[in-house]
Short mmCIF file of N, CA, C and O in Angstrom, two decimals:
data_model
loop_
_atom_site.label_atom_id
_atom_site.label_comp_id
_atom_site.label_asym_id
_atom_site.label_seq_id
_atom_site.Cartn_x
_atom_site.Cartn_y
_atom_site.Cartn_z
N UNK A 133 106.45 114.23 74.70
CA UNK A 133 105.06 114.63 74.60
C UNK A 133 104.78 115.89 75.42
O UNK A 133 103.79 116.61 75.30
N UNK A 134 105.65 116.02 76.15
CA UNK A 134 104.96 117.03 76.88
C UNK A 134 103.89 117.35 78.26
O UNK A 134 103.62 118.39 78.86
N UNK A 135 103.54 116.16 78.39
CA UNK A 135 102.32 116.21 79.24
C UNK A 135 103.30 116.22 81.19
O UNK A 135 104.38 115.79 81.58
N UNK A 136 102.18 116.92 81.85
CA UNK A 136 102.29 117.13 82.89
C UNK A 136 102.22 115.99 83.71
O UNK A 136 101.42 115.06 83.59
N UNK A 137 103.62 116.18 85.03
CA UNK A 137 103.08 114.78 85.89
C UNK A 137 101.63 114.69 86.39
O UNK A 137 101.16 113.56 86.46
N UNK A 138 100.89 115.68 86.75
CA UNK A 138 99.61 115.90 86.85
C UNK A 138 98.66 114.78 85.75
O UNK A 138 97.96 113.81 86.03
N UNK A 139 98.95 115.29 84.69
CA UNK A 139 97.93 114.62 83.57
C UNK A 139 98.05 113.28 83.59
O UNK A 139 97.09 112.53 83.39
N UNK A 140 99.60 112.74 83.89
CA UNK A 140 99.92 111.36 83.83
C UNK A 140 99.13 110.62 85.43
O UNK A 140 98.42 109.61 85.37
N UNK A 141 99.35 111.17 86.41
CA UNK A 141 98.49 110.78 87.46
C UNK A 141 97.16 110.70 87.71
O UNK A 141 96.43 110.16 88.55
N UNK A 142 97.01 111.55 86.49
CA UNK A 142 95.30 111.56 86.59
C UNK A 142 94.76 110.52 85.49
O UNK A 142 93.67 109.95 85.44
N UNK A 143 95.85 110.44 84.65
CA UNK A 143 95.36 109.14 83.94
C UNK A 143 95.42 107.35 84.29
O UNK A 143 94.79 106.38 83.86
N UNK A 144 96.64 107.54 85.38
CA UNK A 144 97.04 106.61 86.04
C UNK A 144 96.09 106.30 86.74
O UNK A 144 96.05 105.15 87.16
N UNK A 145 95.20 107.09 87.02
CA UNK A 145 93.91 106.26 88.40
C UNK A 145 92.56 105.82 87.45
O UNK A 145 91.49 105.35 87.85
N UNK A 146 93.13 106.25 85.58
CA UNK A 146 91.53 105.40 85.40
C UNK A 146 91.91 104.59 84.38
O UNK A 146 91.32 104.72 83.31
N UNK A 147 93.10 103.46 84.52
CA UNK A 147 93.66 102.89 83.40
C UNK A 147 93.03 101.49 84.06
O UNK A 147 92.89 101.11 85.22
N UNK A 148 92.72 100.93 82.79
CA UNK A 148 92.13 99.43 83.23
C UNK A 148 92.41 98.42 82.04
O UNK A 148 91.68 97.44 81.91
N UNK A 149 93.40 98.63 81.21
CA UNK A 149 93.99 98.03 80.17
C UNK A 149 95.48 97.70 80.44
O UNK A 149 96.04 98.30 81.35
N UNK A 150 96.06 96.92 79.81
CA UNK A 150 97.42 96.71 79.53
C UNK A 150 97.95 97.81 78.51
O UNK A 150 98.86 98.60 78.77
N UNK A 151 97.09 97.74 77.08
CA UNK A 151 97.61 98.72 76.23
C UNK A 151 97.41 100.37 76.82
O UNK A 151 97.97 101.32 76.27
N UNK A 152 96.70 100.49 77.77
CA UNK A 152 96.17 102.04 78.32
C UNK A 152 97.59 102.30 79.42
O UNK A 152 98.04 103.36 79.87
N UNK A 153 98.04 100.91 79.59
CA UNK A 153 99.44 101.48 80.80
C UNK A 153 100.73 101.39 79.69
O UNK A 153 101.67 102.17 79.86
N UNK A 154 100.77 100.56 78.71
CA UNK A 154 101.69 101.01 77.71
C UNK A 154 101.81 102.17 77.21
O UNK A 154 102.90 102.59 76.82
N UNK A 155 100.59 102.94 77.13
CA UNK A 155 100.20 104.64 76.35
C UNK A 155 101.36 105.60 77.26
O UNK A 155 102.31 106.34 77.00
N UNK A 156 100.53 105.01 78.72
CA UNK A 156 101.45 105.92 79.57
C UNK A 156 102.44 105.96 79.90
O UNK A 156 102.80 107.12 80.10
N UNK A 157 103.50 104.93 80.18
CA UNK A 157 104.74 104.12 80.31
C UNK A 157 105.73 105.05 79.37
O UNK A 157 106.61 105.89 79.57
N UNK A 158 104.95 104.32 77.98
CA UNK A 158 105.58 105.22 76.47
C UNK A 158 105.93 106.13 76.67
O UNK A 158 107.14 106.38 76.64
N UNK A 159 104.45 107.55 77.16
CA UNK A 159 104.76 108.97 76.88
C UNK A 159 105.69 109.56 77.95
O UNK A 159 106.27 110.64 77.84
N UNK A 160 105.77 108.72 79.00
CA UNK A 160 106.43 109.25 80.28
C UNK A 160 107.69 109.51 79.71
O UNK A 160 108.24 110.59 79.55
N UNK A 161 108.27 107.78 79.29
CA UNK A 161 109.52 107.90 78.70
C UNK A 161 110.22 108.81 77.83
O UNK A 161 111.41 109.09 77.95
N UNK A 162 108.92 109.55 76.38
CA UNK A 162 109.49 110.55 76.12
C UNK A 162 109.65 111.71 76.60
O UNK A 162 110.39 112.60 76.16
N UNK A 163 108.98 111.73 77.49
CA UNK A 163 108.92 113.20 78.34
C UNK A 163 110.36 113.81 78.73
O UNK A 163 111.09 113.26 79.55
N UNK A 164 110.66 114.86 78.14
CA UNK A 164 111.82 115.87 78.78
C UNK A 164 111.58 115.97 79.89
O UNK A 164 112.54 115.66 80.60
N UNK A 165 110.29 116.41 80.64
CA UNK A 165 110.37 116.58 82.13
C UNK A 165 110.19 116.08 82.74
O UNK A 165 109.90 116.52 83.85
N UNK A 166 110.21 114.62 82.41
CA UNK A 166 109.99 113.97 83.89
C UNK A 166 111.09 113.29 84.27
O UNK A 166 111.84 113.16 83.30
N UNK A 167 111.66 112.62 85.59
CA UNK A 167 112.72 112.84 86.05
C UNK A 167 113.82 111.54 85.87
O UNK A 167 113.45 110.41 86.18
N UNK A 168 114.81 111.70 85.49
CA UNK A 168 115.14 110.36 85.23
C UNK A 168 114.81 108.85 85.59
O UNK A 168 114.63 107.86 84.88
N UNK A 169 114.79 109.08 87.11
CA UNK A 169 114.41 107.83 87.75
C UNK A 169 112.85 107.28 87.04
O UNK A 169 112.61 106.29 86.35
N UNK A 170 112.05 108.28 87.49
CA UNK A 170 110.74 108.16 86.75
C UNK A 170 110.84 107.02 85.04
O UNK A 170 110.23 106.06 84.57
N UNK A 171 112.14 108.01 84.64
CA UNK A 171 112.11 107.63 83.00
C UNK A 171 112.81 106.32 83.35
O UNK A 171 113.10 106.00 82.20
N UNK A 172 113.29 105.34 84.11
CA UNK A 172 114.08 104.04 83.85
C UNK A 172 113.09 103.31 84.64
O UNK A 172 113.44 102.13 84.71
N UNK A 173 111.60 103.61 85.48
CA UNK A 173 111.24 102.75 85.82
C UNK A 173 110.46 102.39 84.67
O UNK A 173 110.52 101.22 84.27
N UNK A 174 109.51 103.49 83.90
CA UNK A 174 108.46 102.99 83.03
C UNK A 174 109.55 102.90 81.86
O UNK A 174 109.12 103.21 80.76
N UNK A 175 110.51 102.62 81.90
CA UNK A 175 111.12 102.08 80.95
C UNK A 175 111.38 100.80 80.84
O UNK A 175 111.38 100.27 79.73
N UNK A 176 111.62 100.18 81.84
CA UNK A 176 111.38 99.22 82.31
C UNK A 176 109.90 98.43 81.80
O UNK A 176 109.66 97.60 80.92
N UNK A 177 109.31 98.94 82.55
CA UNK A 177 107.91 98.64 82.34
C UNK A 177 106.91 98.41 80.82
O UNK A 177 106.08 97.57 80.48
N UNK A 178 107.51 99.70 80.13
CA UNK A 178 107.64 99.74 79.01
C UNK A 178 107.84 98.07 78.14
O UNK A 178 106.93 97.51 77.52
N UNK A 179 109.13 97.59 78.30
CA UNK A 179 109.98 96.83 77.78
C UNK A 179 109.48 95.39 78.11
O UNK A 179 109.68 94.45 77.34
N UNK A 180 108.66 95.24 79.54
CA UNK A 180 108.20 94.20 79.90
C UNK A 180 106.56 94.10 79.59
O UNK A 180 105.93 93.20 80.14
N UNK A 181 105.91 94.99 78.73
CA UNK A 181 105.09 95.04 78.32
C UNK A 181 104.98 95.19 76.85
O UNK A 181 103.90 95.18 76.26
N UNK A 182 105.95 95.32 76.37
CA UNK A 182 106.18 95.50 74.58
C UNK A 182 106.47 93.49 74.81
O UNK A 182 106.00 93.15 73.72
N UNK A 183 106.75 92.64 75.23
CA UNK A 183 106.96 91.19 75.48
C UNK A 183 105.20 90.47 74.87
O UNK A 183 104.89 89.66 73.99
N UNK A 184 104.42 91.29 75.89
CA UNK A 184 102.80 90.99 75.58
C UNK A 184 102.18 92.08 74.83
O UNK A 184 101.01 91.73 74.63
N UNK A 185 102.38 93.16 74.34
CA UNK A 185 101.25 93.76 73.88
C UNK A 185 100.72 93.62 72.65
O UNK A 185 99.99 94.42 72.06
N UNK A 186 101.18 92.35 72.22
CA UNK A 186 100.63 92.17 71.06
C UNK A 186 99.82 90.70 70.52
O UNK A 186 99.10 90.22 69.64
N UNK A 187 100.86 90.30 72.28
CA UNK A 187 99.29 88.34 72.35
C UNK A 187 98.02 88.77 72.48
O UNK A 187 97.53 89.88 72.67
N UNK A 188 97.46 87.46 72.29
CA UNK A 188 96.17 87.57 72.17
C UNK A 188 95.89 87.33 73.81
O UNK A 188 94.86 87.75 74.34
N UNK A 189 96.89 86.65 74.51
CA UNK A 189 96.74 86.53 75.91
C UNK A 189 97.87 86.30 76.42
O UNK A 189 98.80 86.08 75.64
N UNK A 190 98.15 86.27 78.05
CA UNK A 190 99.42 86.20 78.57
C UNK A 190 99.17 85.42 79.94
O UNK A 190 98.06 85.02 80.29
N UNK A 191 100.46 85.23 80.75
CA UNK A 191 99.77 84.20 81.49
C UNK A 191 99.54 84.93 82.47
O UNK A 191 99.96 86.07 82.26
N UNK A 192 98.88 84.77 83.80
CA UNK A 192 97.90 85.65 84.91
C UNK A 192 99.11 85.98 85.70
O UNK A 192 99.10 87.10 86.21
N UNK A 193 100.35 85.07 85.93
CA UNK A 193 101.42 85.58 87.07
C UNK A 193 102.32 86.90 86.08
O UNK A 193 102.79 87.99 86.42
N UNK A 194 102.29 86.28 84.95
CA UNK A 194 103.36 88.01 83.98
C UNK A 194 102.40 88.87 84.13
O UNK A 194 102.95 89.88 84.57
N UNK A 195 100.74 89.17 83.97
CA UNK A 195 100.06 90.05 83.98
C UNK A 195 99.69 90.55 85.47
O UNK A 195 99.06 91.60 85.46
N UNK A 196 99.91 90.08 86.58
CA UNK A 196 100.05 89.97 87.96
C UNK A 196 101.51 91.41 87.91
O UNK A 196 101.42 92.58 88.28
N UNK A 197 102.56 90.75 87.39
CA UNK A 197 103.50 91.63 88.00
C UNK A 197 103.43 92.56 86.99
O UNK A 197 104.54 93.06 87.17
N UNK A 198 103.06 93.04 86.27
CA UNK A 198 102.65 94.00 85.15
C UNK A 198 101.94 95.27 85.95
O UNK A 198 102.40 96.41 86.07
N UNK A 199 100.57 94.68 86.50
CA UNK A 199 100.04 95.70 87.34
C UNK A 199 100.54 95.54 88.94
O UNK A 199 100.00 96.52 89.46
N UNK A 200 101.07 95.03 89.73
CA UNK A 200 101.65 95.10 90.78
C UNK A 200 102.94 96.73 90.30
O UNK A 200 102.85 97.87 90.75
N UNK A 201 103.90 96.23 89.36
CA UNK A 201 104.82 97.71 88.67
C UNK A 201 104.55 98.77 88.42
O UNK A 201 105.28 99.75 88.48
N UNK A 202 102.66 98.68 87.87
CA UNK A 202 102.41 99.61 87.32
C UNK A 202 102.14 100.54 88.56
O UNK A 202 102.47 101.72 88.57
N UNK A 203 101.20 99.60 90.10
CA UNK A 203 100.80 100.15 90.83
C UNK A 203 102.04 101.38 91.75
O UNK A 203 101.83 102.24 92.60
N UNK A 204 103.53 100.84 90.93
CA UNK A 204 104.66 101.29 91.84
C UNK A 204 105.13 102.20 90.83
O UNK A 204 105.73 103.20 91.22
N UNK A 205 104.98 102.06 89.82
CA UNK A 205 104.85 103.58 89.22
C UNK A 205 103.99 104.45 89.77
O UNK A 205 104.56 105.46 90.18
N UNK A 206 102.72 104.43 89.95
CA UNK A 206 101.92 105.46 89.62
C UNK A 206 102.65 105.96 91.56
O UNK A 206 103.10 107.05 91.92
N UNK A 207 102.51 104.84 92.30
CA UNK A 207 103.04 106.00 93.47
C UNK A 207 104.50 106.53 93.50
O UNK A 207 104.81 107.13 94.52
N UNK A 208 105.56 106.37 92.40
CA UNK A 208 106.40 106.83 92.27
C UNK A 208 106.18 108.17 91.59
O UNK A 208 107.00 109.08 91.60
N UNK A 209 104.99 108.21 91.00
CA UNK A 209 104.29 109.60 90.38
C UNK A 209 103.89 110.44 91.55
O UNK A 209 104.19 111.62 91.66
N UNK A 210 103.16 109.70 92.45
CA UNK A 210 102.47 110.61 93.32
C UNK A 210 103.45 111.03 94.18
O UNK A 210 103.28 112.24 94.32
N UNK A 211 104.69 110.56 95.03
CA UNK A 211 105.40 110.63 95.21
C UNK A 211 106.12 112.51 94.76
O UNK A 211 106.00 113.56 95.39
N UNK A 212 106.89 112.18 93.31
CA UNK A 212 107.67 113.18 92.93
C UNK A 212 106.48 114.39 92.69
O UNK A 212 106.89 115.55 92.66
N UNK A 213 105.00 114.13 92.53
CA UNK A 213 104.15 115.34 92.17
C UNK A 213 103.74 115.85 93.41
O UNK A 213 103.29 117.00 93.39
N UNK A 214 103.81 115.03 94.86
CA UNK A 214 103.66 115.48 95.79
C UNK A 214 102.51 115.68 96.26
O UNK A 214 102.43 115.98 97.45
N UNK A 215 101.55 115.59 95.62
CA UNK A 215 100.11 115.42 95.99
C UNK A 215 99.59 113.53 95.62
O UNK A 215 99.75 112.94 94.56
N UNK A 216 99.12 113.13 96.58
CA UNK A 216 98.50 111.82 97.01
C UNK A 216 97.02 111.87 96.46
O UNK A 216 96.66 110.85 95.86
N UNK A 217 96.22 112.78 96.56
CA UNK A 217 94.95 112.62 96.17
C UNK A 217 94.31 113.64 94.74
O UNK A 217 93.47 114.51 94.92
N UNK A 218 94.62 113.47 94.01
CA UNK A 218 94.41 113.90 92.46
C UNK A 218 92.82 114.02 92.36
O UNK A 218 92.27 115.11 92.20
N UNK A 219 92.36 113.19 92.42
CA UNK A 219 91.01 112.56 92.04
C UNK A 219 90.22 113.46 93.28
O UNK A 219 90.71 113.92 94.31
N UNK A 220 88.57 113.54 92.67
CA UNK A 220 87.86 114.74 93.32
C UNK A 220 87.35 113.79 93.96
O UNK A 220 87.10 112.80 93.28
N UNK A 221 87.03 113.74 95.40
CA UNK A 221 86.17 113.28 96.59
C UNK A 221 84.79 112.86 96.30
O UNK A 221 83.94 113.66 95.92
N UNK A 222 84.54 111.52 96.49
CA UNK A 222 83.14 110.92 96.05
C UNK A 222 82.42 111.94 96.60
O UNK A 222 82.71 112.62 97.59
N UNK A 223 81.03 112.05 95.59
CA UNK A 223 80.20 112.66 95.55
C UNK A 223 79.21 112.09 96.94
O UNK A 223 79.07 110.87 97.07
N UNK A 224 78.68 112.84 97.74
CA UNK A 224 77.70 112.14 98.65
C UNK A 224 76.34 111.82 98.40
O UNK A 224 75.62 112.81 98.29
N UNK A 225 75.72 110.55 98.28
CA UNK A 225 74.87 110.68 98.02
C UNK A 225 73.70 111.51 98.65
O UNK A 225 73.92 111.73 99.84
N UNK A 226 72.39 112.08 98.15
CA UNK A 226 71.60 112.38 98.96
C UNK A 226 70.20 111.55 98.83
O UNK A 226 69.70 111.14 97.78
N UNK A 227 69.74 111.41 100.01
CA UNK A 227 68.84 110.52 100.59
C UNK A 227 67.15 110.56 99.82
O UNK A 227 66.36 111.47 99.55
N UNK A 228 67.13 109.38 99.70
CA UNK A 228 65.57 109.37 98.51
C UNK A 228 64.60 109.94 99.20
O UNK A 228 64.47 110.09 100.41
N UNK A 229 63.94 110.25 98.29
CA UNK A 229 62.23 110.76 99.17
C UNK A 229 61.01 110.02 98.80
O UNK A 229 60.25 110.39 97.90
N UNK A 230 60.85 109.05 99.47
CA UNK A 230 59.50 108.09 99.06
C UNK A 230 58.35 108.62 100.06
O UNK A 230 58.59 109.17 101.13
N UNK A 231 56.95 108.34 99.50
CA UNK A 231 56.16 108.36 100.01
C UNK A 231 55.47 107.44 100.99
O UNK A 231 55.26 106.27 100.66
N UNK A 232 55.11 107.91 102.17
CA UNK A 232 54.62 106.41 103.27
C UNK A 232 53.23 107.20 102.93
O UNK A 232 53.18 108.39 102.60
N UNK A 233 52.02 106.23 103.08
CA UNK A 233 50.98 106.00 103.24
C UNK A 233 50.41 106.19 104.22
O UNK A 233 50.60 105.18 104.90
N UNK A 234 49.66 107.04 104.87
CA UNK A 234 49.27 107.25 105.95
C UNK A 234 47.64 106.49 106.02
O UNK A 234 46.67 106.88 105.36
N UNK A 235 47.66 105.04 107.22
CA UNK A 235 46.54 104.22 106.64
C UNK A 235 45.23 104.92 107.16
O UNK A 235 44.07 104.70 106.81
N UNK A 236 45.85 106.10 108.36
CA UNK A 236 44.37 106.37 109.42
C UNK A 236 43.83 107.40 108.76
O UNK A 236 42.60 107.51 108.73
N UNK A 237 44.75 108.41 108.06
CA UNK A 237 44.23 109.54 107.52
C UNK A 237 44.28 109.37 105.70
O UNK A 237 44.07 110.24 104.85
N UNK A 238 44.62 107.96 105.52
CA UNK A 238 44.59 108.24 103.69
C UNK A 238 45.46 109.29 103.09
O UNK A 238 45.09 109.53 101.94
N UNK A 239 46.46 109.98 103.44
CA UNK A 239 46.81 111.09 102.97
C UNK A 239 48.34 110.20 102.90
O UNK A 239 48.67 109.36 103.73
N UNK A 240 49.26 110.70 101.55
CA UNK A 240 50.60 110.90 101.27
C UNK A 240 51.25 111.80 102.44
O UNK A 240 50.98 112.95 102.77
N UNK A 241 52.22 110.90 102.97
CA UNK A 241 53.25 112.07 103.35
C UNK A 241 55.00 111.70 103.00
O UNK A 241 55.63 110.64 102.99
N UNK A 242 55.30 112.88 102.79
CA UNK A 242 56.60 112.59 102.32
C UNK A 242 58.27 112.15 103.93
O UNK A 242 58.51 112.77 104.97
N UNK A 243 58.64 111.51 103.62
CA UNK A 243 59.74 111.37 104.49
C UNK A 243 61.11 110.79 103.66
O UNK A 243 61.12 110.06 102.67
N UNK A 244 62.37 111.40 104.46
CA UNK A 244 63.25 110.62 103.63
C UNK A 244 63.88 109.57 104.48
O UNK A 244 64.17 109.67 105.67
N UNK A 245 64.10 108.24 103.48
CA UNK A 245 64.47 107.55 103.93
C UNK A 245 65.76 106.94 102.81
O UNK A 245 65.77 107.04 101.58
N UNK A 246 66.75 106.30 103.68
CA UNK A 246 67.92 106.40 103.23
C UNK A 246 67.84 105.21 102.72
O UNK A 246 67.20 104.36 103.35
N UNK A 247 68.50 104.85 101.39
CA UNK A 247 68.22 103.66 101.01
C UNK A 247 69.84 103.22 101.07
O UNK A 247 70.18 102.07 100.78
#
């Protein structure tokens, strides 16, 4: 396929399926560039997920070590790509602006308060 260890890591942090870690497992495996080791773990993985990807359900300890593997792929990704943090830095929230009531003078005033 072609795709970059980049693209695969960045897809690796928003997979929340079984069939969405098979997608990736798959394309890794065909990948020319990614590195052998890489290619015999999700091959692996691959192989122990072609077992279920087609029940209607599986039992919680095979789907347990499914994503426990997967979690050791993806840092075997981060690992060989060398960057740990892919994903952009939560956004901060900023602080609401409600109105308090001022009872002596009747008048709105604005303050922020953090909810």
């Amino acid at each position: 396929m072609g795709r970059s260890l980049c693209a695969y890591l960045r897809n690796a942090h928003h997979v929340r399926s079984v069939r969405q870690i098979h997608a990736i497992t798959t394309a890794i495996c065909e990948d020319p560039h990614a590195s052998t080791h890489l290619k015999r773990t999700s091959l692996a993985l691959t192989r122990k997920l072609e077992q279920i990807i087609d029940l209607p359900i599986a039992s919680a300890p095979f789907l347990a070590s499914i994503w426990r593997d997967f979690r050791e792929l993806r840092g075997l990704l981060e690992r060989e790509h060398g960057r740990q943090d892919l994903m952009p830095p939560p956004v901060a929230r900023r602080p609401r602006v409600r109105p308090l009531i001022n009872k002596e003078k009747g008048q709105a005033e604005a303050a922020a308060l953090e909810v």
